[in-house]
Coordinates of C-alpha atoms in Angstrom, one line a residue:
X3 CA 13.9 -9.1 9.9
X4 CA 17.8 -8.7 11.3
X5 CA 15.7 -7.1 14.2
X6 CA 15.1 -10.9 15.4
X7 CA 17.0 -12.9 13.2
X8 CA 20.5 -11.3 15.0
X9 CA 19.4 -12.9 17.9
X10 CA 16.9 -15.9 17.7
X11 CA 19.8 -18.1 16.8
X12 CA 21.2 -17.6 20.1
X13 CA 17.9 -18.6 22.3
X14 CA 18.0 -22.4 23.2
X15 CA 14.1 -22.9 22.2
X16 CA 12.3 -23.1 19.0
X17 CA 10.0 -20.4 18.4
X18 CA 7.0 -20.0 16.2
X19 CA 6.2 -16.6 14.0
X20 CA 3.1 -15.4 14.0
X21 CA 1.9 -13.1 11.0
X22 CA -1.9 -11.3 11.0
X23 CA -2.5 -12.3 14.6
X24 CA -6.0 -11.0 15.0
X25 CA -7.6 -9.1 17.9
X26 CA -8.6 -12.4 19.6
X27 CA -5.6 -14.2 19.3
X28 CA -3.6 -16.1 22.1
X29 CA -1.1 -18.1 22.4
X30 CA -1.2 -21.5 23.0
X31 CA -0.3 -23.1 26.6
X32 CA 2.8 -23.7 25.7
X33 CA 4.2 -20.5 25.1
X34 CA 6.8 -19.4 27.2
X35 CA 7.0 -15.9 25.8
X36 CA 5.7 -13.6 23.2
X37 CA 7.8 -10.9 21.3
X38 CA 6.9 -8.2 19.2
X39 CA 8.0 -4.4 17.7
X40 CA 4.6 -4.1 16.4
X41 CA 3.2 -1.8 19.2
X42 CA 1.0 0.7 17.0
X43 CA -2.3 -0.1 15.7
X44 CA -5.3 -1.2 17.4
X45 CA -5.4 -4.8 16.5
X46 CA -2.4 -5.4 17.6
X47 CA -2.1 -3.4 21.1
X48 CA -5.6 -5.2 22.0
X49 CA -3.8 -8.3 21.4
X50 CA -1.3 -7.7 23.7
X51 CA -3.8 -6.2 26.2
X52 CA -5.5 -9.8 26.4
X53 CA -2.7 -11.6 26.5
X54 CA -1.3 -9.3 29.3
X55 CA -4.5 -9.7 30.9
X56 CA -4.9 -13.2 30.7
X57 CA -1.6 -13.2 33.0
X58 CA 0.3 -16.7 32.0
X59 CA 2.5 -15.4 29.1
X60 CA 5.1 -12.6 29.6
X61 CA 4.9 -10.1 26.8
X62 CA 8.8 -8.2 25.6
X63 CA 8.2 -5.8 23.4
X64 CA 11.4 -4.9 20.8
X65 CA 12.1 -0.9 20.3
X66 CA 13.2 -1.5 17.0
X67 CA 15.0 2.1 16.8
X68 CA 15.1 5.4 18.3
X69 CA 12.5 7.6 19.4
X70 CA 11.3 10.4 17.0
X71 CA 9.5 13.5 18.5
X72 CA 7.0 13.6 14.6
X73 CA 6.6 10.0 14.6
X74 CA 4.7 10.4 18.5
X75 CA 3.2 13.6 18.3
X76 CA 2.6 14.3 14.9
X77 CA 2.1 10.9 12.7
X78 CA -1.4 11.1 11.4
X79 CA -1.7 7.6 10.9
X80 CA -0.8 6.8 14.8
X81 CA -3.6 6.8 17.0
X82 CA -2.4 9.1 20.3
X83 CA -0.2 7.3 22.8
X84 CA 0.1 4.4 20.6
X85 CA 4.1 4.5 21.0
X86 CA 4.2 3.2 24.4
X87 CA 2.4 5.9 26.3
X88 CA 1.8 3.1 28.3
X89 CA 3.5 0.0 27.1
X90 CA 1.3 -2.9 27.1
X91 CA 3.4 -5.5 27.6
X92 CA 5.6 -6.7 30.8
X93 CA 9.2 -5.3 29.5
X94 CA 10.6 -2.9 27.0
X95 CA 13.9 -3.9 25.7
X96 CA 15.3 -0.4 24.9
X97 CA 17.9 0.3 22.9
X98 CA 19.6 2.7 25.5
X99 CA 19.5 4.7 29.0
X100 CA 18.1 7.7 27.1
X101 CA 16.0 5.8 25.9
X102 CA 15.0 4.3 28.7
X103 CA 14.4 7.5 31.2
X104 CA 11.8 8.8 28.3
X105 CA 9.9 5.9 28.3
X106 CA 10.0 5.5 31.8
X107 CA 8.7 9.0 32.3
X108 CA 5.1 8.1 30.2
X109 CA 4.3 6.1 33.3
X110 CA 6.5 2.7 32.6
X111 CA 8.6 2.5 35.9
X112 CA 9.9 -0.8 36.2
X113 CA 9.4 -2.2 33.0
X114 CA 12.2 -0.6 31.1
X115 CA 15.8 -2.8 30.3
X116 CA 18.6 -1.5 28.6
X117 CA 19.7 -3.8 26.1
X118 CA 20.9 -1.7 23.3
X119 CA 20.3 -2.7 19.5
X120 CA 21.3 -6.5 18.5
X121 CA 21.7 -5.8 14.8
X122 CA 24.3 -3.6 15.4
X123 CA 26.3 -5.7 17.0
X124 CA 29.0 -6.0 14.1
X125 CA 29.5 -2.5 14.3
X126 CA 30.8 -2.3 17.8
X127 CA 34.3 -3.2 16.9
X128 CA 34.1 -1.5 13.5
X129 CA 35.7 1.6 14.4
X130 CA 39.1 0.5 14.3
X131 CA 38.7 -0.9 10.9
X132 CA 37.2 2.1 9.3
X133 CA 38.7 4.0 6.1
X134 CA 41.3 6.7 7.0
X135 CA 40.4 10.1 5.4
X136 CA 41.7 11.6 2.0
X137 CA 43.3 14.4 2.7
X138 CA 42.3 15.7 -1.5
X139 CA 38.4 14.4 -1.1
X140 CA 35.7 14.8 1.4
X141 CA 33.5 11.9 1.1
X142 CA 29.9 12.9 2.6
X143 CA 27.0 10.9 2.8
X144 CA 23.2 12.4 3.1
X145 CA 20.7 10.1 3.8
X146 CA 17.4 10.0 4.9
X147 CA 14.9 8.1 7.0
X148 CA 13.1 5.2 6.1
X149 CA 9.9 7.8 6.5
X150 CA 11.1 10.9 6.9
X151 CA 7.8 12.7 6.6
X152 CA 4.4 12.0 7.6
X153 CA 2.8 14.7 6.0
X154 CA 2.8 16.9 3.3
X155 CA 4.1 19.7 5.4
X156 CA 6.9 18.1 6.9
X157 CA 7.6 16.6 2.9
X158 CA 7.9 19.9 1.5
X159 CA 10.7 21.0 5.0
X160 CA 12.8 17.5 3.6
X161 CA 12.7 18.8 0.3
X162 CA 13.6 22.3 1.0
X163 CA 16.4 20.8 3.5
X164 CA 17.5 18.8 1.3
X165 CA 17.8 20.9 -1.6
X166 CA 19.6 23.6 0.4
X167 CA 22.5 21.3 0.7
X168 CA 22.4 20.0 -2.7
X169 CA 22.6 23.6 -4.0
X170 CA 25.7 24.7 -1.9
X171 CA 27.7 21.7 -3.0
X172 CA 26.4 22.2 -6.6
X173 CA 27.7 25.7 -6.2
X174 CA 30.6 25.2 -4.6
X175 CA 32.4 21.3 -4.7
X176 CA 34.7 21.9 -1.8
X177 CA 34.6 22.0 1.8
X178 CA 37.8 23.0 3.6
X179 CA 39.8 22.9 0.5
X180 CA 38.7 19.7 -0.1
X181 CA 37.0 18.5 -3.4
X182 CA 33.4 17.0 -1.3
X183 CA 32.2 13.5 -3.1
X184 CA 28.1 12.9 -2.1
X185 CA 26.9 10.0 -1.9
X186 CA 22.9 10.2 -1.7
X187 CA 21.2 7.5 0.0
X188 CA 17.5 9.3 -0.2
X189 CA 14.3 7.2 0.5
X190 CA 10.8 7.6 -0.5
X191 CA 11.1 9.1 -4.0
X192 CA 13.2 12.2 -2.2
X193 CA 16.2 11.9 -5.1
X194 CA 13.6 12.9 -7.8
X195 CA 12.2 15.7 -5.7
X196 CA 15.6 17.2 -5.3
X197 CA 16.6 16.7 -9.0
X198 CA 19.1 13.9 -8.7
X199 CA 20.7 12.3 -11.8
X200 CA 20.1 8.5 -13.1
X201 CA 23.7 9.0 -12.3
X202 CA 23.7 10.3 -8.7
X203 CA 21.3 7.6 -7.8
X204 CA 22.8 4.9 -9.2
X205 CA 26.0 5.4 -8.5
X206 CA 25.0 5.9 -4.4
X207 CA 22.9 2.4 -4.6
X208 CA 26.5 0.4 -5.7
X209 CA 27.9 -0.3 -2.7
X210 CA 25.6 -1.6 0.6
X211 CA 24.8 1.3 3.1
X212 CA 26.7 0.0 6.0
X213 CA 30.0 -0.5 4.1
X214 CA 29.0 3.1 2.5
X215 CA 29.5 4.2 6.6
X216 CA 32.6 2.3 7.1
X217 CA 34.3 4.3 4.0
X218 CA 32.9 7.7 4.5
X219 CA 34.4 10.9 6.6
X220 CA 31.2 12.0 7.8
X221 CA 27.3 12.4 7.3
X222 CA 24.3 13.9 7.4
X223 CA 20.8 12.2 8.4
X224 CA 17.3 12.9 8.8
X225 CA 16.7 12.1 12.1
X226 CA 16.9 8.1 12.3
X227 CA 18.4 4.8 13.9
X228 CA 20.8 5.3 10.8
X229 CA 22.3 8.4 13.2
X230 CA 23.9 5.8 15.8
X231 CA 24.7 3.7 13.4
X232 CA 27.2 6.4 12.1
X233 CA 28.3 7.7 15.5
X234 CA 29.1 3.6 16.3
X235 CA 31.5 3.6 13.2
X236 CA 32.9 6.8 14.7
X237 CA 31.7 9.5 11.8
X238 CA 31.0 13.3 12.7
X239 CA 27.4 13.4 11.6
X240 CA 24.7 15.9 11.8
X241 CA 20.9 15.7 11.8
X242 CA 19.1 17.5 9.0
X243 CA 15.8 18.9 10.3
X244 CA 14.2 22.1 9.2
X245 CA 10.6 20.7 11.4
X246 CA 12.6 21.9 14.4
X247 CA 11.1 19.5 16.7
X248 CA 12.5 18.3 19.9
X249 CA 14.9 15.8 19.8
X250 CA 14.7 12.7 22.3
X251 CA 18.1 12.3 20.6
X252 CA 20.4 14.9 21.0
X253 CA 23.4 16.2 18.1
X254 CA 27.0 18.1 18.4
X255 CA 25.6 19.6 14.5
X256 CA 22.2 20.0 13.9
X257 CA 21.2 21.4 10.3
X258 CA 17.6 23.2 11.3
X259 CA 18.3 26.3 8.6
X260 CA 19.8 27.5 5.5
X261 CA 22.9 29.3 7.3
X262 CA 23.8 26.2 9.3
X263 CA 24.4 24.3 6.4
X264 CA 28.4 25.9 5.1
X265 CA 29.6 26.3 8.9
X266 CA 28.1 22.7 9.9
X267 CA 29.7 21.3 6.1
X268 CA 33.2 22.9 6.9
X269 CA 33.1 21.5 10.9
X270 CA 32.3 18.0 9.7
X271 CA 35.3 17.9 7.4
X272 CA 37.6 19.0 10.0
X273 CA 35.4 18.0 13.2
X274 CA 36.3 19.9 16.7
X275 CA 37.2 17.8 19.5
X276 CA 35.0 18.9 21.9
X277 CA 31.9 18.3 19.6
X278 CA 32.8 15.0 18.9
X279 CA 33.8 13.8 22.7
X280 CA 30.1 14.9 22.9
X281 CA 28.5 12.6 20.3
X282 CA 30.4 9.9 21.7
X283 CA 29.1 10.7 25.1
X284 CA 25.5 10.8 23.0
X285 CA 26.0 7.6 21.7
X286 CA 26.6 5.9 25.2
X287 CA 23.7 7.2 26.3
X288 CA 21.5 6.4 23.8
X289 CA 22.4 3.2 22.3
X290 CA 23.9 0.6 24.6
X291 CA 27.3 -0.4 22.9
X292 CA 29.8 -1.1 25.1
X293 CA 29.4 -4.8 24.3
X294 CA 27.5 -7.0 22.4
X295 CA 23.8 -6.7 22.7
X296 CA 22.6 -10.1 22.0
X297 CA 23.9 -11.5 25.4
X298 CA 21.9 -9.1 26.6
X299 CA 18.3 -10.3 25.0
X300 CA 18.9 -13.8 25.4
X301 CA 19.4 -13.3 29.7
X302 CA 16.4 -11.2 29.4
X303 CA 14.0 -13.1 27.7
X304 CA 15.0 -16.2 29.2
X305 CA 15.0 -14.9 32.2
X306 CA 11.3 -13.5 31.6
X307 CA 10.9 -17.4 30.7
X308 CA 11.7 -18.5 33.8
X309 CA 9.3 -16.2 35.6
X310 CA 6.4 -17.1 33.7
X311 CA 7.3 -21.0 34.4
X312 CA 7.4 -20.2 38.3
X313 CA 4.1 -18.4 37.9
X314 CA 2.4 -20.9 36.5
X315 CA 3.8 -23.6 38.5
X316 CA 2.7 -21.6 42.0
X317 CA -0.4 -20.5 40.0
X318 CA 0.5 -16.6 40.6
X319 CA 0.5 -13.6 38.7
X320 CA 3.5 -12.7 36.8
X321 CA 5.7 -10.8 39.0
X322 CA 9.0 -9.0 37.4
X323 CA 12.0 -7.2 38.9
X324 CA 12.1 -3.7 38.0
X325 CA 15.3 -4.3 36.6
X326 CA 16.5 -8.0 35.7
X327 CA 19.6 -7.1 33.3
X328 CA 22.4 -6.0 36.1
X329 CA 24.0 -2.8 35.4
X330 CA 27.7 -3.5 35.4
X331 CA 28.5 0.7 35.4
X332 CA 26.2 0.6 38.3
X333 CA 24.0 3.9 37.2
X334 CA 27.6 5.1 36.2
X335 CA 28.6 6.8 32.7
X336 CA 31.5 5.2 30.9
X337 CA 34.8 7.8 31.1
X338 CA 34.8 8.3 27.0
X339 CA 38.3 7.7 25.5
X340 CA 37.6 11.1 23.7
X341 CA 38.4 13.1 26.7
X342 CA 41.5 14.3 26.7
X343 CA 42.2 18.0 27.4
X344 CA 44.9 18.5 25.4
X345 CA 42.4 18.0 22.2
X346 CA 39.6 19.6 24.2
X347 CA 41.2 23.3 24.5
X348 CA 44.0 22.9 21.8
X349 CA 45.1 26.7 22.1
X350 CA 46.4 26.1 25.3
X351 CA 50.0 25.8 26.0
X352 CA 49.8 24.5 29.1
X353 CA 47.8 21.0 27.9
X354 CA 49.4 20.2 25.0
X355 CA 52.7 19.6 27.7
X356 CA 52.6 16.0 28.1
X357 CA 56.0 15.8 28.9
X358 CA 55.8 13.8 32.8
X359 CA 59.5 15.2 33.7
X360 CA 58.8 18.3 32.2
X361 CA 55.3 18.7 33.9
X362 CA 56.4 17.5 37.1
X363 CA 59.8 19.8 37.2
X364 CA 57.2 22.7 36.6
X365 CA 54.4 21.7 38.7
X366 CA 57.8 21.3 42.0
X367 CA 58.7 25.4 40.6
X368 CA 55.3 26.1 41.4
X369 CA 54.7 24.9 44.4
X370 CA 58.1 26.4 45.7
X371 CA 57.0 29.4 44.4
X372 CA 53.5 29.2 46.3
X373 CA 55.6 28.5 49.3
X374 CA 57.7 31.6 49.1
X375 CA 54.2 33.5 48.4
X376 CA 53.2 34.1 52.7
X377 CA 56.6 35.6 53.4
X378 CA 56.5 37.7 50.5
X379 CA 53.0 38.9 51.0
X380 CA 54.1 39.8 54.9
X381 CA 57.1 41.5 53.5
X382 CA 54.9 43.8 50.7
X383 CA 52.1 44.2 54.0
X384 CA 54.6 45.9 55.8
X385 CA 55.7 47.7 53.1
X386 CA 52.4 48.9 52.4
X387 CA 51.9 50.0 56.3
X388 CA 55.2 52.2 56.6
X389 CA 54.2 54.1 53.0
X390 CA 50.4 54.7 54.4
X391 CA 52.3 56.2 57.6
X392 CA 54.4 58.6 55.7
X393 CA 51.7 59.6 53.4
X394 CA 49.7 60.9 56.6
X395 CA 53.0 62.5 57.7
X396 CA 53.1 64.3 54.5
X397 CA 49.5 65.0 54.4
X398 CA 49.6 66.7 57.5
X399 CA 53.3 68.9 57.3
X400 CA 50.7 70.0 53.7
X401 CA 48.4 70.6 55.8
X402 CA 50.0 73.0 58.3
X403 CA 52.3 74.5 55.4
X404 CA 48.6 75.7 53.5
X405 CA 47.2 77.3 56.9
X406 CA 50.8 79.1 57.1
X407 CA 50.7 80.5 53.3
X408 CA 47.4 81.5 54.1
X409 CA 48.3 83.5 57.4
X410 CA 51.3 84.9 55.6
X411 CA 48.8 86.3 52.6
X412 CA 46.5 87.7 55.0
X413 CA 49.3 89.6 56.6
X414 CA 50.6 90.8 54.1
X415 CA 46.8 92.5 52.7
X416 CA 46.7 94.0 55.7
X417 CA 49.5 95.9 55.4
X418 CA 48.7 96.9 51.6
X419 CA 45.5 98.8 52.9
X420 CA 47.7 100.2 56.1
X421 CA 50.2 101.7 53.0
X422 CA 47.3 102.6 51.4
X423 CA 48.7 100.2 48.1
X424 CA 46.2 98.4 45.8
X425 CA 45.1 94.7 47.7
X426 CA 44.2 91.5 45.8
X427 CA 40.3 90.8 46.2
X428 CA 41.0 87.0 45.5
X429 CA 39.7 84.3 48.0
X430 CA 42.4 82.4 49.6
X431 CA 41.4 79.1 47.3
X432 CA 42.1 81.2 44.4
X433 CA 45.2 82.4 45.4
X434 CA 46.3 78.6 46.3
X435 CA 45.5 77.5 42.5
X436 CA 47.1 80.7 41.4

């Protein structure tokens, strides 16, 4: 499996496989270490109990991929709390901080390390050599999980995801004016259930999955390891899951109904920066990348080595640091490359400048024009305090020019009834809108 054989060639020690181990089995007395994914089933978590128990041989365990909310909680075939909820063993090597903080939270403190995912390892620099776009075709790949279901009701929401898709592209071959190529890479008899040609399949199978990745603009997944795989090579992808389950790993696109489908399809052709600064951002969480991950196993598990040897020599229990791989960001997240503003918020002007003279001459204007701002505000204040002054002025010559109409109208009734001449019966509000 390239989940050891990436790294065994590095570790300066032979090392024995052991296949079928059953519930009694130990190691010998030589055994500096025992490693295993196989964390599941009875037999073999009862293994590991004894030989944890025992207390001469440390015990890594291998998380051979990502976490996967069905897989935990809804697997019928997993007994509950089977996937490390606790780990038996002494360490986890986990593929990621994410990753870590979950597992950490079932009640491992102190026996989580970040080492990221060995295999992988050619893909960190892969990036830079992937295919540049076709501007005419849209190559897409949809894939699926190794086991994407574990149940006939979570079958039936792959199939109806998956056919979904199939049927818009059937229906309509281009996304964003581009003519989209599929390549299915469907697992577990899923291309039948869709209805896929001898064609389709055979045509998707020609060229090895990874390479597949390297040439394609972008995918689409169930959720699976396969997800950071893609994000490594740098492709906008999106997770395809109509369970709607919480996700231990998040998405910038996630496919969770028919409507999602075109807008997701026409983003991943022609993918927003801000959406894909995030799945970077994802991927640095969640799979440990920056460099090479095999340095990183072999100083763990020797250094687990040495602890069991001084054990056993002092005839003590085996005694771990609650870290032993050194965090060179020091609990820090990487700054991503991605982020740069003037991609982040393309509409604006202002941060698609990038011209230093230009931005600097503006940014002096500015602050000249900041400086002049106290004088000028004084100036408008007293401005403002000499019109407020002759507005009461003028308020009050109103005032006394009202109470003299008034005075002049009442004079002048009274001497309409002294002439005995017809008066006006109005009130002296009505006569001042008259």
């Amino acid at each position: 499996s390239s989940l050891y054989q990436s790294w065994l060639g590095s570790l300066p020690m032979p090392h024995e496989i052991v296949r079928d181990a059953p519930t009694s089995w130990v190691p010998p007395n030589d055994a500096s270490i025992v490693i295993t994914h196989m964390h599941y089933r009875w037999d073999e978590i009862h293994a590991l109990r004894r030989i944890c128990e025992i207390g001469r041989t440390p015990v890594l365990i291998l998380a051979d991929g990502i976490l996967e909310y069905r897989n935990i909680y809804q697997h019928p075939d997993l007994a509950d709390g089977s996937v490390f909820q606790p780990l038996v063993g002494h360490k986890l090597a986990c593929i990621g901080r994410g990753q870590a903080r979950i597992v950490e939270a079932w009640g491992n403190v102190g026996k989580c390390e970040v080492v990221g995912l060995p295999r992988l390892d050619s893909l960190i620099s892969a990036t830079a050599h992937a295919a540049k776009s076709n501007i005419e075709q849209f190559s897409l790949v949809i894939a699926t999980a190794n086991t994407p279901a574990f149940n006939q009701k979570q079958r039936e929401a792959v199939i109806e995801s998956l056919s979904h898709i199939r049927s818009r592209l059937s229906n309509n071959s281009r996304v964003n004016g581009r003519v989209c190529k599929v390549h299915w890479r469907l697992t577990d008899g899923f291309d039948d259930e869709i209805g896929l040609s001898e064609a389709e399949k055979s045509e998707s199978l020609e060229t090895p999955l990874t390479e597949l990745l390297r040439q394609t603009d972008a995918v689409i997944t169930t959720p699976s390891t396969l997800y950071l795989e893609s994000l490594l090579l740098g492709k906008p992808t999106a997770l395809l899951d109509f369970h709607n389950t919480p996700h231990f790993v998040p998405a910038a696109w996630m496919i969770n109904a028919p409507k999602h489908v075109n807008a997701i399809l026409n983003e991943l052709a022609s993918p927003p920066g801000p959406k894909m600064l995030f799945q970077n951002i994802t991927l640095h969480d969640q799979l440990e990348c920056e460099t090479p991950a095999t340095p990183r196993m072999v100083e763990l598990i020797l250094s687990m080595v040495e602890a069991g040897e001084n054990a056993r020599s002092q005839n003590s229990i085996l005694d771990f640091a609650p870290r032993i791989l050194r965090d060179q960001r020091h609990g820090f997240s990487v700054v991503e490359q991605g982020f740069a503003l003037k991609d982040l918020f393309p509409e604006n002007p202002v941060l698609r400048n990038w011209d230093l003279e230009t931005l600097q001459l503006e940014l002096n204007l500015v602050l000249k024009r900041v400086n002049e701002l106290p004088v000028q505000n004084a100036e408008l204040y007293r401005r403002l305090t000499e019109t407020r002054k002759s507005y009461d002025e003028m308020t009050k010559r109103y005032e006394n020019t009202r109470e003299r109409l008034y005075e002049a109208r009442a004079r002048i009734e009274n001497l309409k009834k002294k002439l005995g001449l017809p008066t006006n019966s109005k009130s002296a509000p009505e006569l001042e809108d008259e």
